[in-house]
Amino acid sequence: MLSVPHLDREFDYLVSEEQSDDVQPGVRVRVRFHGRLVDAFVLERRSDTDHVGQLGWLDRVISAEPVLTPEVRRLVDVGAAWYAGTRPDVLRLAIPPRHAGAEKSAGTVPLLPVIEPVDPTAWGRYQRGEQFLEALRDGRAARAVWQALPGERWCERIAEAAAAAVTGGYGVLAIVPDQRDIDALLAAVTARIADTAVVALSAGLG
C-alpha cells in the first residue's frame, strides 16, 4: 500500500498457477514495486489488462483470508474522498494487522450464534417496549429514547435488545461510558450470546 497520493490507484500483476486458488478479491498479498516489497490487497481478478508494458509477478500471498470485503472497500473509498486522504491510509485504520491465530480460529466460530428467543416481559413494562424488540429483530428502523425504571438492571435490558437483533441476524455496537459498565454489560450479554461472538473493547487495551 502506497500512501503517496499520485500512486493511490490500482496496479496489475501476474499470478502464478500455484498462487491462483489463494489469490481472490480481498486477500492480503505482497508485491514488488520499484524494487521493494510492499503489502497490498487483491481488488479483482481479470484475464486482460489495460497496462501498456511488461507486468510483474505477484510475490506471495500473505493470507488467503479475504479481509477487504466490498462493503469495507466502499467505506474506504468514501472516507478517503470525504477527508481528502489516500485509500491506503484509510485501509490501515479500517483493517487491523494480520493475526494468524485469529484467522485459524475464525472458521470455528459460528457467524450467527444460536441463542434462545428473547422474553419480552421486562421490556413490556415500557411504552412500546415489545414493539421495540420486534423492530430490532426484524431489522426495521428503531429510534428510541429509554429511561430505566428505578431498580432496573439496565445492562439486562440492553443485553435483551442486543440478543433480539442478533436473533434476526444483525450485529450490534453498544457504547457505554466506563469500564464498570463494560464489565456489567459484557456479563449480561454473554449470558445470552456465546462469548465467542462477543468482543469488548476499552481504552485500557491501548
Short mmCIF file of C-alpha atoms in Angstrom, two decimals:
data_model
loop_
_atom_site.label_atom_id
_atom_site.label_comp_id
_atom_site.label_asym_id
_atom_site.label_seq_id
_atom_site.Cartn_x
_atom_site.Cartn_y
_atom_site.Cartn_z
CA MET A 1 0.00 0.00 0.00
CA LEU A 2 1.45 3.31 -1.11
CA SER A 3 0.44 6.48 0.73
CA VAL A 4 1.74 8.85 -1.94
CA PRO A 5 -1.38 10.47 -3.45
CA HIS A 6 -0.33 10.11 -7.10
CA LEU A 7 0.18 6.36 -6.56
CA ASP A 8 -3.22 5.85 -4.93
CA ARG A 9 -4.58 3.70 -7.76
CA GLU A 10 -4.79 0.09 -8.89
CA PHE A 11 -1.82 -1.82 -10.32
CA ASP A 12 -1.91 -5.04 -12.33
CA TYR A 13 0.22 -8.08 -11.55
CA LEU A 14 0.57 -11.57 -12.96
CA VAL A 15 -0.49 -14.51 -10.78
CA SER A 16 1.23 -17.87 -10.98
CA GLU A 17 -0.72 -21.09 -11.32
CA GLU A 18 0.42 -22.17 -7.84
CA GLN A 19 -0.98 -18.98 -6.29
CA SER A 20 -4.17 -18.82 -8.33
CA ASP A 21 -6.50 -20.58 -5.89
CA ASP A 22 -5.50 -18.32 -2.98
CA VAL A 23 -5.39 -15.05 -4.89
CA GLN A 24 -9.00 -13.94 -4.57
CA PRO A 25 -10.54 -10.47 -4.15
CA GLY A 26 -9.98 -9.16 -0.64
CA VAL A 27 -6.89 -11.17 0.35
CA ARG A 28 -3.58 -9.72 1.51
CA VAL A 29 -0.61 -10.13 -0.83
CA ARG A 30 2.92 -8.84 -1.24
CA VAL A 31 4.13 -7.34 -4.49
CA ARG A 32 7.36 -5.83 -5.75
CA PHE A 33 7.05 -2.15 -6.60
CA HIS A 34 10.06 -0.25 -7.93
CA GLY A 35 12.48 -2.71 -6.39
CA ARG A 36 10.93 -3.03 -2.94
CA LEU A 37 8.31 -5.33 -1.48
CA VAL A 38 5.07 -3.72 -0.35
CA ASP A 39 1.85 -5.11 1.11
CA ALA A 40 -1.29 -4.92 -0.98
CA PHE A 41 -4.85 -6.19 -1.35
CA VAL A 42 -6.33 -8.01 -4.32
CA LEU A 43 -9.23 -5.98 -5.72
CA GLU A 44 -10.22 -8.19 -8.64
CA ARG A 45 -9.03 -10.96 -10.97
CA ARG A 46 -9.00 -10.33 -14.71
CA SER A 47 -7.82 -12.22 -17.77
CA ASP A 48 -6.75 -8.99 -19.51
CA THR A 49 -5.06 -5.71 -18.60
CA ASP A 50 -5.09 -2.06 -19.61
CA HIS A 51 -1.42 -1.73 -18.68
CA VAL A 52 0.96 -0.98 -21.52
CA GLY A 53 4.25 -2.77 -20.96
CA GLN A 54 5.50 -5.80 -19.09
CA LEU A 55 3.69 -6.91 -15.94
CA GLY A 56 5.49 -8.08 -12.83
CA TRP A 57 4.60 -11.21 -10.88
CA LEU A 58 2.83 -11.17 -7.55
CA ASP A 59 5.45 -12.07 -4.93
CA ARG A 60 3.37 -14.07 -2.46
CA VAL A 61 0.05 -14.43 -0.69
CA ILE A 62 0.24 -13.22 2.90
CA SER A 63 -3.11 -14.73 3.84
CA ALA A 64 -5.87 -16.44 1.89
CA GLU A 65 -8.48 -14.90 4.22
CA PRO A 66 -10.50 -12.24 2.30
CA VAL A 67 -10.50 -9.29 4.72
CA LEU A 68 -11.18 -6.43 2.30
CA THR A 69 -14.87 -7.01 1.66
CA PRO A 70 -16.86 -5.00 -0.91
CA GLU A 71 -18.60 -3.16 1.95
CA VAL A 72 -15.29 -2.16 3.57
CA ARG A 73 -13.89 -1.13 0.21
CA ARG A 74 -16.84 1.19 -0.44
CA LEU A 75 -16.44 2.76 3.02
CA VAL A 76 -12.71 3.24 2.43
CA ASP A 77 -13.40 4.98 -0.89
CA VAL A 78 -15.97 7.28 0.73
CA GLY A 79 -13.73 8.02 3.73
CA ALA A 80 -10.71 8.86 1.59
CA ALA A 81 -12.76 11.12 -0.68
CA TRP A 82 -14.54 12.87 2.19
CA TYR A 83 -11.37 13.66 4.14
CA ALA A 84 -9.16 14.22 1.07
CA GLY A 85 -6.90 11.38 2.13
CA THR A 86 -5.45 8.34 0.41
CA ARG A 87 -7.11 4.95 0.39
CA PRO A 88 -4.01 3.16 1.78
CA ASP A 89 -4.05 5.43 4.85
CA VAL A 90 -7.74 4.70 5.44
CA LEU A 91 -7.18 0.97 4.85
CA ARG A 92 -4.56 0.85 7.60
CA LEU A 93 -7.20 2.08 10.02
CA ALA A 94 -10.09 0.06 8.62
CA ILE A 95 -8.39 -3.35 8.56
CA PRO A 96 -6.30 -4.47 11.57
CA PRO A 97 -2.87 -6.05 11.06
CA ARG A 98 -2.94 -9.74 10.33
CA HIS A 99 -3.26 -12.08 13.33
CA ALA A 100 -2.61 -15.68 12.29
CA GLY A 101 -4.17 -17.14 15.45
CA ALA A 102 -7.40 -15.24 14.89
CA GLU A 103 -7.54 -16.46 11.29
CA LYS A 104 -7.19 -20.08 12.38
CA SER A 105 -9.97 -19.77 14.93
CA ALA A 106 -12.30 -17.76 12.69
CA GLY A 107 -13.66 -20.84 10.97
CA THR A 108 -14.67 -22.41 14.28
CA VAL A 109 -16.90 -19.52 15.37
CA PRO A 110 -20.47 -19.62 14.03
CA LEU A 111 -21.35 -16.46 12.12
CA LEU A 112 -24.83 -16.43 13.63
CA PRO A 113 -24.72 -17.79 17.18
CA VAL A 114 -27.71 -19.83 18.25
CA ILE A 115 -29.49 -18.08 21.13
CA GLU A 116 -32.77 -18.50 22.92
CA PRO A 117 -35.70 -16.28 21.88
CA VAL A 118 -35.82 -13.09 23.94
CA ASP A 119 -38.53 -12.92 26.61
CA PRO A 120 -40.21 -9.52 26.04
CA THR A 121 -41.84 -9.39 29.50
CA ALA A 122 -39.40 -6.92 31.06
CA TRP A 123 -39.50 -4.61 28.06
CA GLY A 124 -43.29 -4.82 28.16
CA ARG A 125 -43.24 -2.54 31.22
CA TYR A 126 -42.14 0.30 28.94
CA GLN A 127 -44.37 2.02 26.41
CA ARG A 128 -43.95 0.22 23.06
CA GLY A 129 -41.11 -1.80 24.56
CA GLU A 130 -42.16 -5.09 22.97
CA GLN A 131 -42.55 -3.40 19.57
CA PHE A 132 -39.03 -2.04 20.01
CA LEU A 133 -37.63 -5.56 20.43
CA GLU A 134 -39.61 -6.77 17.42
CA ALA A 135 -38.21 -3.95 15.28
CA LEU A 136 -34.65 -4.84 16.30
CA ARG A 137 -35.24 -8.48 15.48
CA ASP A 138 -36.80 -7.66 12.11
CA GLY A 139 -34.15 -5.11 11.12
CA ARG A 140 -36.60 -2.21 10.95
CA ALA A 141 -35.64 1.36 11.85
CA ALA A 142 -35.95 1.65 15.64
CA ARG A 143 -35.13 5.05 17.11
CA ALA A 144 -35.83 5.22 20.81
CA VAL A 145 -35.02 7.13 23.99
CA TRP A 146 -35.11 4.85 27.02
CA GLN A 147 -35.01 5.75 30.72
CA ALA A 148 -34.61 2.74 33.00
CA LEU A 149 -37.18 2.42 35.77
CA PRO A 150 -35.98 2.63 39.41
CA GLY A 151 -34.34 -0.61 40.44
CA GLU A 152 -33.98 -1.74 36.83
CA ARG A 153 -30.87 -3.64 35.79
CA TRP A 154 -30.15 -1.58 32.70
CA CYS A 155 -27.50 -3.99 31.42
CA GLU A 156 -30.03 -6.84 31.31
CA ARG A 157 -32.40 -4.81 29.15
CA ILE A 158 -29.63 -3.73 26.78
CA ALA A 159 -28.47 -7.35 26.57
CA GLU A 160 -32.02 -8.40 25.67
CA ALA A 161 -32.17 -5.74 22.96
CA ALA A 162 -28.82 -6.91 21.58
CA ALA A 163 -29.96 -10.53 21.63
CA ALA A 164 -33.13 -9.59 19.75
CA ALA A 165 -31.05 -8.02 16.97
CA VAL A 166 -28.68 -11.00 16.83
CA THR A 167 -31.67 -13.34 16.63
CA GLY A 168 -32.63 -11.55 13.43
CA GLY A 169 -29.13 -11.97 12.02
CA TYR A 170 -27.87 -8.47 12.77
CA GLY A 171 -24.78 -7.16 14.52
CA VAL A 172 -24.80 -4.78 17.48
CA LEU A 173 -22.49 -2.00 18.67
CA ALA A 174 -23.15 -0.94 22.27
CA ILE A 175 -21.22 2.02 23.73
CA VAL A 176 -21.06 2.66 27.49
CA PRO A 177 -19.12 5.31 29.44
CA ASP A 178 -16.67 3.39 31.63
CA GLN A 179 -15.04 0.06 32.46
CA ARG A 180 -17.53 -0.78 35.21
CA ASP A 181 -20.39 -0.52 32.74
CA ILE A 182 -18.44 -2.52 30.16
CA ASP A 183 -17.98 -5.34 32.66
CA ALA A 184 -21.65 -5.30 33.66
CA LEU A 185 -22.90 -5.26 30.08
CA LEU A 186 -20.43 -7.93 28.97
CA ALA A 187 -21.62 -10.27 31.72
CA ALA A 188 -25.26 -9.71 30.77
CA VAL A 189 -24.64 -10.16 27.05
CA THR A 190 -22.53 -13.31 27.34
CA ALA A 191 -25.26 -14.86 29.48
CA ARG A 192 -27.41 -14.79 26.33
CA ILE A 193 -24.95 -14.86 23.44
CA ALA A 194 -21.89 -17.13 23.12
CA ASP A 195 -18.78 -15.29 24.30
CA THR A 196 -17.02 -16.31 21.07
CA ALA A 197 -19.39 -13.95 19.23
CA VAL A 198 -18.87 -11.00 21.62
CA VAL A 199 -15.94 -8.59 21.78
CA ALA A 200 -15.36 -5.93 24.45
CA LEU A 201 -13.02 -3.04 23.65
CA SER A 202 -11.87 -0.35 26.07
CA ALA A 203 -9.25 2.35 26.45
CA GLY A 204 -7.33 0.04 28.78
CA LEU A 205 -6.41 -2.17 25.82
CA GLY A 206 -4.16 0.57 24.48
#
